[in-house]
């Protein structure tokens, strides 16, 4: 896991990419694009103080897409030999010959390809010995188990280190890529009281190892979150204000990203079809997309087609200002690509300035959701219904833990009922958001 750990240099990946493009051209492709990548990593798991697993992963791959006019074919291989690359190009061409023409297919417009490539600080190799990795993981789990005597079991602590690099190239002359690293540290434990068990976890993730929370902090939070769930019960069915804790609030923005993605829009399978330029959230919600966030988990100067990315305000005081489109989906919708082939780039949700305790006081009486269960979200209609666990709040103070409930609403209404966003922003994924207060939702529990 050092800078010399890759089997292939950046130049070698470029050479493979150019070789594939040349073969595609010689074999009759009118256009082509290729992605060449290599990744490796190590994961260490400790349970009850003992090393449970040590996993190493190393993989590589080439994916090639060819066009015969507006017929498209794709094939991939993990073999970098000259013969395998040629066979992969042939396979892609064979597929293209049997596919129907699609007047929206093809490479991105050359005019929108990226031509500036700033260093976004995404690559930080971590030279950590196996003994050091085990010690960190053991410390993390031990910190979780030491929180309370009622913690009776453990699912373990895990430290994961991953590094990768890639090249994307196409027949229009674009050829760029970069290396990156990802690290995570987690712990999950089980607490027991009166023959009833509860389980919870916590984790930290970052591009740079120095940005990870300490093993002691990750473990302590995992233990505290587990113990506080003991004695959970249900609540009466009704409509209540709800706070989504920061670690689950990101999923709400994930539903937004899904609904405004080009694929769902041109298939007319989105509840936000035609919503661009309209108010989809309450006016307190503002969301920025920042592809150039240093050390960001979704930072990049270009998308999966080589199109330049741009910082933009995605939601301005509740108003949706744009969609997330690739070249293909943009052509289907008679619009322009937004540089989102491959997804969103670091969604930053602005806080309204309250801490979580202040949000609890503002809510008064209601539900604090700390965990969501199941997948009851319909992107076509916006219907939202998920199992949940958390805490019942009275007079702005946590009263008791809650489980075996369901929170439900339509996402259109849920988004418009957001009244505040906390300052407790979690920075460990592609969405940066604090806890979210929603003025009213249906909560199903006891009759």
PDB file of C-alpha atoms in Angstrom, residues 21-238:
ATOM      1  CA  UNK A  21      -8.443   2.571 -29.368  1.00  0.00           C
ATOM      2  CA  UNK A  22      -6.084   1.855 -32.277  1.00  0.00           C
ATOM      3  CA  UNK A  23      -7.321  -1.735 -32.559  1.00  0.00           C
ATOM      4  CA  UNK A  24     -10.935  -0.564 -32.560  1.00  0.00           C
ATOM      5  CA  UNK A  25     -10.193   1.909 -35.352  1.00  0.00           C
ATOM      6  CA  UNK A  26      -8.341  -0.700 -37.434  1.00  0.00           C
ATOM      7  CA  UNK A  27     -11.249  -3.100 -37.064  1.00  0.00           C
ATOM      8  CA  UNK A  28     -13.765  -0.599 -38.418  1.00  0.00           C
ATOM      9  CA  UNK A  29     -15.156   1.266 -35.396  1.00  0.00           C
ATOM     10  CA  UNK A  30     -16.251   4.786 -36.275  1.00  0.00           C
ATOM     11  CA  UNK A  31     -15.677   5.872 -32.655  1.00  0.00           C
ATOM     12  CA  UNK A  32     -14.586   4.218 -29.428  1.00  0.00           C
ATOM     13  CA  UNK A  33     -13.843   4.801 -25.758  1.00  0.00           C
ATOM     14  CA  UNK A  34     -11.990   2.773 -23.148  1.00  0.00           C
ATOM     15  CA  UNK A  35     -11.546   2.660 -19.405  1.00  0.00           C
ATOM     16  CA  UNK A  36      -8.443   0.961 -17.975  1.00  0.00           C
ATOM     17  CA  UNK A  37      -8.158   0.568 -14.212  1.00  0.00           C
ATOM     18  CA  UNK A  38      -6.226  -1.160 -11.465  1.00  0.00           C
ATOM     19  CA  UNK A  39      -7.055  -1.382  -7.768  1.00  0.00           C
ATOM     20  CA  UNK A  40      -5.714  -3.049  -4.668  1.00  0.00           C
ATOM     21  CA  UNK A  41      -6.469  -3.063  -0.996  1.00  0.00           C
ATOM     22  CA  UNK A  42      -6.362  -4.713   2.383  1.00  0.00           C
ATOM     23  CA  UNK A  43      -9.098  -5.276   4.956  1.00  0.00           C
ATOM     24  CA  UNK A  44      -8.428  -6.385   8.531  1.00  0.00           C
ATOM     25  CA  UNK A  45     -11.211  -7.515  10.889  1.00  0.00           C
ATOM     26  CA  UNK A  46     -10.851  -8.153  14.616  1.00  0.00           C
ATOM     27  CA  UNK A  47     -13.572  -9.705  16.777  1.00  0.00           C
ATOM     28  CA  UNK A  48     -13.413 -10.042  20.560  1.00  0.00           C
ATOM     29  CA  UNK A  49      -9.797  -9.006  20.452  1.00  0.00           C
ATOM     30  CA  UNK A  50      -8.703 -11.679  18.002  1.00  0.00           C
ATOM     31  CA  UNK A  51      -7.889 -11.296  14.325  1.00  0.00           C
ATOM     32  CA  UNK A  52     -10.820 -12.774  12.437  1.00  0.00           C
ATOM     33  CA  UNK A  53      -9.978 -12.053   8.792  1.00  0.00           C
ATOM     34  CA  UNK A  54      -7.230 -10.511   6.738  1.00  0.00           C
ATOM     35  CA  UNK A  55      -8.251  -9.938   3.125  1.00  0.00           C
ATOM     36  CA  UNK A  56      -6.207  -8.688   0.212  1.00  0.00           C
ATOM     37  CA  UNK A  57      -7.736  -7.665  -3.082  1.00  0.00           C
ATOM     38  CA  UNK A  58      -6.062  -6.785  -6.345  1.00  0.00           C
ATOM     39  CA  UNK A  59      -7.910  -6.405  -9.600  1.00  0.00           C
ATOM     40  CA  UNK A  60      -7.617  -4.776 -12.972  1.00  0.00           C
ATOM     41  CA  UNK A  61      -9.860  -4.348 -15.947  1.00  0.00           C
ATOM     42  CA  UNK A  62     -10.399  -2.899 -19.398  1.00  0.00           C
ATOM     43  CA  UNK A  63     -13.820  -1.880 -20.623  1.00  0.00           C
ATOM     44  CA  UNK A  64     -14.199  -0.856 -24.259  1.00  0.00           C
ATOM     45  CA  UNK A  65     -17.209   0.671 -26.005  1.00  0.00           C
ATOM     46  CA  UNK A  66     -17.270   0.868 -29.791  1.00  0.00           C
ATOM     47  CA  UNK A  67     -19.633   2.560 -32.220  1.00  0.00           C
ATOM     48  CA  UNK A  68     -20.520   1.566 -35.747  1.00  0.00           C
ATOM     49  CA  UNK A  69     -22.298   4.728 -36.755  1.00  0.00           C
ATOM     50  CA  UNK A  70     -24.951   4.877 -34.048  1.00  0.00           C
ATOM     51  CA  UNK A  71     -24.805   1.207 -33.159  1.00  0.00           C
ATOM     52  CA  UNK A  72     -23.074   0.541 -29.847  1.00  0.00           C
ATOM     53  CA  UNK A  73     -21.282  -2.457 -28.372  1.00  0.00           C
ATOM     54  CA  UNK A  74     -19.431  -2.962 -25.105  1.00  0.00           C
ATOM     55  CA  UNK A  75     -17.114  -5.668 -23.779  1.00  0.00           C
ATOM     56  CA  UNK A  76     -14.604  -5.984 -20.955  1.00  0.00           C
ATOM     57  CA  UNK A  77     -11.717  -8.132 -19.786  1.00  0.00           C
ATOM     58  CA  UNK A  78      -9.345  -8.462 -16.847  1.00  0.00           C
ATOM     59  CA  UNK A  79      -6.576  -9.779 -19.094  1.00  0.00           C
ATOM     60  CA  UNK A  80      -4.163  -7.112 -20.328  1.00  0.00           C
ATOM     61  CA  UNK A  81      -2.409  -9.322 -22.868  1.00  0.00           C
ATOM     62  CA  UNK A  82      -2.367  -8.157 -26.482  1.00  0.00           C
ATOM     63  CA  UNK A  83      -4.459 -11.119 -27.633  1.00  0.00           C
ATOM     64  CA  UNK A  84      -7.087 -10.599 -24.916  1.00  0.00           C
ATOM     65  CA  UNK A  85      -7.395  -6.900 -25.738  1.00  0.00           C
ATOM     66  CA  UNK A  86      -7.887  -7.682 -29.413  1.00  0.00           C
ATOM     67  CA  UNK A  87     -10.509 -10.302 -28.584  1.00  0.00           C
ATOM     68  CA  UNK A  88     -12.331  -7.820 -26.350  1.00  0.00           C
ATOM     69  CA  UNK A  89     -12.463  -5.237 -29.134  1.00  0.00           C
ATOM     70  CA  UNK A  90     -13.779  -7.906 -31.507  1.00  0.00           C
ATOM     71  CA  UNK A  91     -16.454  -8.891 -28.976  1.00  0.00           C
ATOM     72  CA  UNK A  92     -17.594  -5.273 -28.632  1.00  0.00           C
ATOM     73  CA  UNK A  93     -17.764  -4.878 -32.405  1.00  0.00           C
ATOM     74  CA  UNK A  94     -19.725  -8.115 -32.757  1.00  0.00           C
ATOM     75  CA  UNK A  95     -22.261  -6.841 -30.232  1.00  0.00           C
ATOM     76  CA  UNK A  96     -22.512  -3.494 -32.020  1.00  0.00           C
ATOM     77  CA  UNK A  97     -23.299  -5.172 -35.344  1.00  0.00           C
ATOM     78  CA  UNK A  98     -26.363  -6.853 -33.826  1.00  0.00           C
ATOM     79  CA  UNK A  99     -27.758  -3.863 -31.940  1.00  0.00           C
ATOM     80  CA  UNK A 100     -30.297  -1.396 -33.257  1.00  0.00           C
ATOM     81  CA  UNK A 101     -29.274   2.111 -34.211  1.00  0.00           C
ATOM     82  CA  UNK A 102     -29.899   4.752 -31.565  1.00  0.00           C
ATOM     83  CA  UNK A 103     -29.698   8.336 -32.714  1.00  0.00           C
ATOM     84  CA  UNK A 104     -28.766   9.458 -29.182  1.00  0.00           C
ATOM     85  CA  UNK A 105     -25.767   7.170 -28.786  1.00  0.00           C
ATOM     86  CA  UNK A 106     -22.185   8.259 -29.301  1.00  0.00           C
ATOM     87  CA  UNK A 107     -19.288   9.959 -27.582  1.00  0.00           C
ATOM     88  CA  UNK A 108     -19.613  13.245 -25.765  1.00  0.00           C
ATOM     89  CA  UNK A 109     -19.391  16.465 -27.772  1.00  0.00           C
ATOM     90  CA  UNK A 110     -15.655  17.328 -28.088  1.00  0.00           C
ATOM     91  CA  UNK A 111     -16.457  20.944 -27.173  1.00  0.00           C
ATOM     92  CA  UNK A 112     -17.409  19.983 -23.607  1.00  0.00           C
ATOM     93  CA  UNK A 113     -14.490  17.649 -22.850  1.00  0.00           C
ATOM     94  CA  UNK A 114     -12.332  18.724 -19.906  1.00  0.00           C
ATOM     95  CA  UNK A 115      -9.061  20.498 -20.677  1.00  0.00           C
ATOM     96  CA  UNK A 116      -7.984  21.484 -17.156  1.00  0.00           C
ATOM     97  CA  UNK A 117      -7.053  18.904 -14.533  1.00  0.00           C
ATOM     98  CA  UNK A 118      -6.325  20.384 -11.097  1.00  0.00           C
ATOM     99  CA  UNK A 119      -4.837  18.267  -8.331  1.00  0.00           C
ATOM    100  CA  UNK A 120      -7.767  17.492  -6.020  1.00  0.00           C
ATOM    101  CA  UNK A 121      -5.594  15.834  -3.346  1.00  0.00           C
ATOM    102  CA  UNK A 122      -7.223  12.404  -3.685  1.00  0.00           C
ATOM    103  CA  UNK A 123      -4.185  10.137  -3.448  1.00  0.00           C
ATOM    104  CA  UNK A 124      -2.486   9.418  -0.130  1.00  0.00           C
ATOM    105  CA  UNK A 125      -0.793   5.996   0.095  1.00  0.00           C
ATOM    106  CA  UNK A 126      -0.599   4.718   3.662  1.00  0.00           C
ATOM    107  CA  UNK A 127       2.386   2.566   4.511  1.00  0.00           C
ATOM    108  CA  UNK A 128       0.943   0.645   7.458  1.00  0.00           C
ATOM    109  CA  UNK A 129       2.333  -2.675   8.632  1.00  0.00           C
ATOM    110  CA  UNK A 130       0.019  -5.593   9.320  1.00  0.00           C
ATOM    111  CA  UNK A 131       0.793  -5.374  13.046  1.00  0.00           C
ATOM    112  CA  UNK A 132      -0.102  -1.679  13.052  1.00  0.00           C
ATOM    113  CA  UNK A 133      -3.354  -2.324  11.164  1.00  0.00           C
ATOM    114  CA  UNK A 134      -4.342  -5.055  13.613  1.00  0.00           C
ATOM    115  CA  UNK A 135      -3.480  -2.833  16.585  1.00  0.00           C
ATOM    116  CA  UNK A 136      -5.664   0.009  15.278  1.00  0.00           C
ATOM    117  CA  UNK A 137      -8.581  -2.299  14.611  1.00  0.00           C
ATOM    118  CA  UNK A 138      -8.240  -3.967  18.017  1.00  0.00           C
ATOM    119  CA  UNK A 139      -8.122  -0.560  19.730  1.00  0.00           C
ATOM    120  CA  UNK A 140     -11.287   0.491  17.923  1.00  0.00           C
ATOM    121  CA  UNK A 141     -13.228  -2.599  18.967  1.00  0.00           C
ATOM    122  CA  UNK A 142     -11.918  -2.469  22.522  1.00  0.00           C
ATOM    123  CA  UNK A 143     -13.021   1.158  22.864  1.00  0.00           C
ATOM    124  CA  UNK A 144     -16.537   0.121  21.830  1.00  0.00           C
ATOM    125  CA  UNK A 145     -16.685  -2.813  24.240  1.00  0.00           C
ATOM    126  CA  UNK A 146     -15.376  -0.707  27.130  1.00  0.00           C
ATOM    127  CA  UNK A 147     -18.246   1.806  26.995  1.00  0.00           C
ATOM    128  CA  UNK A 148     -20.627  -0.177  29.205  1.00  0.00           C
ATOM    129  CA  UNK A 149     -20.786  -3.533  30.995  1.00  0.00           C
ATOM    130  CA  UNK A 150     -24.018  -4.285  29.170  1.00  0.00           C
ATOM    131  CA  UNK A 151     -22.107  -4.641  25.885  1.00  0.00           C
ATOM    132  CA  UNK A 152     -22.006  -8.413  25.763  1.00  0.00           C
ATOM    133  CA  UNK A 153     -20.854  -9.239  22.257  1.00  0.00           C
ATOM    134  CA  UNK A 154     -19.223  -7.763  19.200  1.00  0.00           C
ATOM    135  CA  UNK A 155     -19.483  -7.930  15.442  1.00  0.00           C
ATOM    136  CA  UNK A 156     -15.919  -6.665  15.390  1.00  0.00           C
ATOM    137  CA  UNK A 157     -13.818  -3.779  14.210  1.00  0.00           C
ATOM    138  CA  UNK A 158     -12.705  -3.365  10.611  1.00  0.00           C
ATOM    139  CA  UNK A 159     -10.009  -1.309   8.920  1.00  0.00           C
ATOM    140  CA  UNK A 160     -10.107  -1.082   5.123  1.00  0.00           C
ATOM    141  CA  UNK A 161      -7.447   0.479   2.876  1.00  0.00           C
ATOM    142  CA  UNK A 162      -8.062   0.798  -0.852  1.00  0.00           C
ATOM    143  CA  UNK A 163      -6.101   2.471  -3.637  1.00  0.00           C
ATOM    144  CA  UNK A 164      -6.726   2.607  -7.373  1.00  0.00           C
ATOM    145  CA  UNK A 165      -5.871   4.442 -10.568  1.00  0.00           C
ATOM    146  CA  UNK A 166      -7.442   4.586 -14.008  1.00  0.00           C
ATOM    147  CA  UNK A 167      -7.293   6.038 -17.500  1.00  0.00           C
ATOM    148  CA  UNK A 168     -10.314   7.069 -19.552  1.00  0.00           C
ATOM    149  CA  UNK A 169      -9.598   7.658 -23.248  1.00  0.00           C
ATOM    150  CA  UNK A 170     -11.662   8.065 -26.395  1.00  0.00           C
ATOM    151  CA  UNK A 171     -11.104   8.383 -30.130  1.00  0.00           C
ATOM    152  CA  UNK A 172     -11.569  12.153 -29.976  1.00  0.00           C
ATOM    153  CA  UNK A 173      -8.158  12.487 -28.348  1.00  0.00           C
ATOM    154  CA  UNK A 174      -9.143  12.637 -24.691  1.00  0.00           C
ATOM    155  CA  UNK A 175      -6.854  10.591 -22.414  1.00  0.00           C
ATOM    156  CA  UNK A 176      -6.790  11.326 -18.687  1.00  0.00           C
ATOM    157  CA  UNK A 177      -6.952   9.614 -15.324  1.00  0.00           C
ATOM    158  CA  UNK A 178      -5.690   9.824 -11.779  1.00  0.00           C
ATOM    159  CA  UNK A 179      -4.955   7.723  -8.685  1.00  0.00           C
ATOM    160  CA  UNK A 180      -7.029   7.844  -5.503  1.00  0.00           C
ATOM    161  CA  UNK A 181      -7.202   6.282  -2.053  1.00  0.00           C
ATOM    162  CA  UNK A 182     -10.072   5.443   0.310  1.00  0.00           C
ATOM    163  CA  UNK A 183      -9.832   4.424   3.960  1.00  0.00           C
ATOM    164  CA  UNK A 184     -12.461   3.395   6.494  1.00  0.00           C
ATOM    165  CA  UNK A 185     -12.504   2.323  10.135  1.00  0.00           C
ATOM    166  CA  UNK A 186     -15.584   0.867  11.820  1.00  0.00           C
ATOM    167  CA  UNK A 187     -16.879  -1.000  14.851  1.00  0.00           C
ATOM    168  CA  UNK A 188     -20.178  -2.731  15.657  1.00  0.00           C
ATOM    169  CA  UNK A 189     -21.155  -4.180  19.050  1.00  0.00           C
ATOM    170  CA  UNK A 190     -24.135  -5.801  20.787  1.00  0.00           C
ATOM    171  CA  UNK A 191     -25.572  -4.776  24.167  1.00  0.00           C
ATOM    172  CA  UNK A 192     -27.975  -6.818  26.287  1.00  0.00           C
ATOM    173  CA  UNK A 193     -30.396  -5.949  29.086  1.00  0.00           C
ATOM    174  CA  UNK A 194     -33.302  -7.992  30.450  1.00  0.00           C
ATOM    175  CA  UNK A 195     -32.700 -10.651  27.777  1.00  0.00           C
ATOM    176  CA  UNK A 196     -33.190  -8.092  25.010  1.00  0.00           C
ATOM    177  CA  UNK A 197     -30.289  -7.290  22.693  1.00  0.00           C
ATOM    178  CA  UNK A 198     -29.534  -4.186  20.641  1.00  0.00           C
ATOM    179  CA  UNK A 199     -26.870  -3.592  18.059  1.00  0.00           C
ATOM    180  CA  UNK A 200     -25.385  -0.446  16.522  1.00  0.00           C
ATOM    181  CA  UNK A 201     -22.202   0.733  14.832  1.00  0.00           C
ATOM    182  CA  UNK A 202     -20.150   3.719  13.765  1.00  0.00           C
ATOM    183  CA  UNK A 203     -17.541   4.337  11.102  1.00  0.00           C
ATOM    184  CA  UNK A 204     -15.213   6.946   9.678  1.00  0.00           C
ATOM    185  CA  UNK A 205     -14.132   7.219   6.030  1.00  0.00           C
ATOM    186  CA  UNK A 206     -11.668   9.499   4.250  1.00  0.00           C
ATOM    187  CA  UNK A 207      -9.235   9.912   1.364  1.00  0.00           C
ATOM    188  CA  UNK A 208      -6.335  10.694   3.731  1.00  0.00           C
ATOM    189  CA  UNK A 209      -5.574   8.508   6.764  1.00  0.00           C
ATOM    190  CA  UNK A 210      -5.061  11.616   8.903  1.00  0.00           C
ATOM    191  CA  UNK A 211      -8.676  12.614   8.215  1.00  0.00           C
ATOM    192  CA  UNK A 212     -10.011   9.411   9.794  1.00  0.00           C
ATOM    193  CA  UNK A 213     -11.465   9.699  13.278  1.00  0.00           C
ATOM    194  CA  UNK A 214      -9.268   8.022  15.869  1.00  0.00           C
ATOM    195  CA  UNK A 215      -9.875   4.343  16.728  1.00  0.00           C
ATOM    196  CA  UNK A 216     -10.860   5.402  20.249  1.00  0.00           C
ATOM    197  CA  UNK A 217     -13.474   7.861  18.969  1.00  0.00           C
ATOM    198  CA  UNK A 218     -14.987   5.484  16.408  1.00  0.00           C
ATOM    199  CA  UNK A 219     -15.213   2.736  19.019  1.00  0.00           C
ATOM    200  CA  UNK A 220     -16.638   4.989  21.705  1.00  0.00           C
ATOM    201  CA  UNK A 221     -19.394   6.239  19.398  1.00  0.00           C
ATOM    202  CA  UNK A 222     -20.249   2.693  18.319  1.00  0.00           C
ATOM    203  CA  UNK A 223     -20.540   1.614  21.958  1.00  0.00           C
ATOM    204  CA  UNK A 224     -22.542   4.647  23.067  1.00  0.00           C
ATOM    205  CA  UNK A 225     -24.956   4.363  20.152  1.00  0.00           C
ATOM    206  CA  UNK A 226     -25.550   0.699  20.987  1.00  0.00           C
ATOM    207  CA  UNK A 227     -26.149   1.155  24.716  1.00  0.00           C
ATOM    208  CA  UNK A 228     -28.560   4.048  24.265  1.00  0.00           C
ATOM    209  CA  UNK A 229     -30.898   1.781  22.278  1.00  0.00           C
ATOM    210  CA  UNK A 230     -31.536  -0.520  25.239  1.00  0.00           C
ATOM    211  CA  UNK A 231     -35.101  -0.409  26.517  1.00  0.00           C
ATOM    212  CA  UNK A 232     -36.555   0.579  23.131  1.00  0.00           C
ATOM    213  CA  UNK A 233     -40.302   0.483  22.595  1.00  0.00           C
ATOM    214  CA  UNK A 234     -42.801   1.581  19.988  1.00  0.00           C
ATOM    215  CA  UNK A 235     -44.901   4.764  19.844  1.00  0.00           C
ATOM    216  CA  UNK A 236     -48.534   5.418  19.017  1.00  0.00           C
ATOM    217  CA  UNK A 237     -49.437   5.755  15.366  1.00  0.00           C
ATOM    218  CA  UNK A 238     -49.911   9.358  14.314  1.00  0.00           C
TER     219      UNK A 238
END
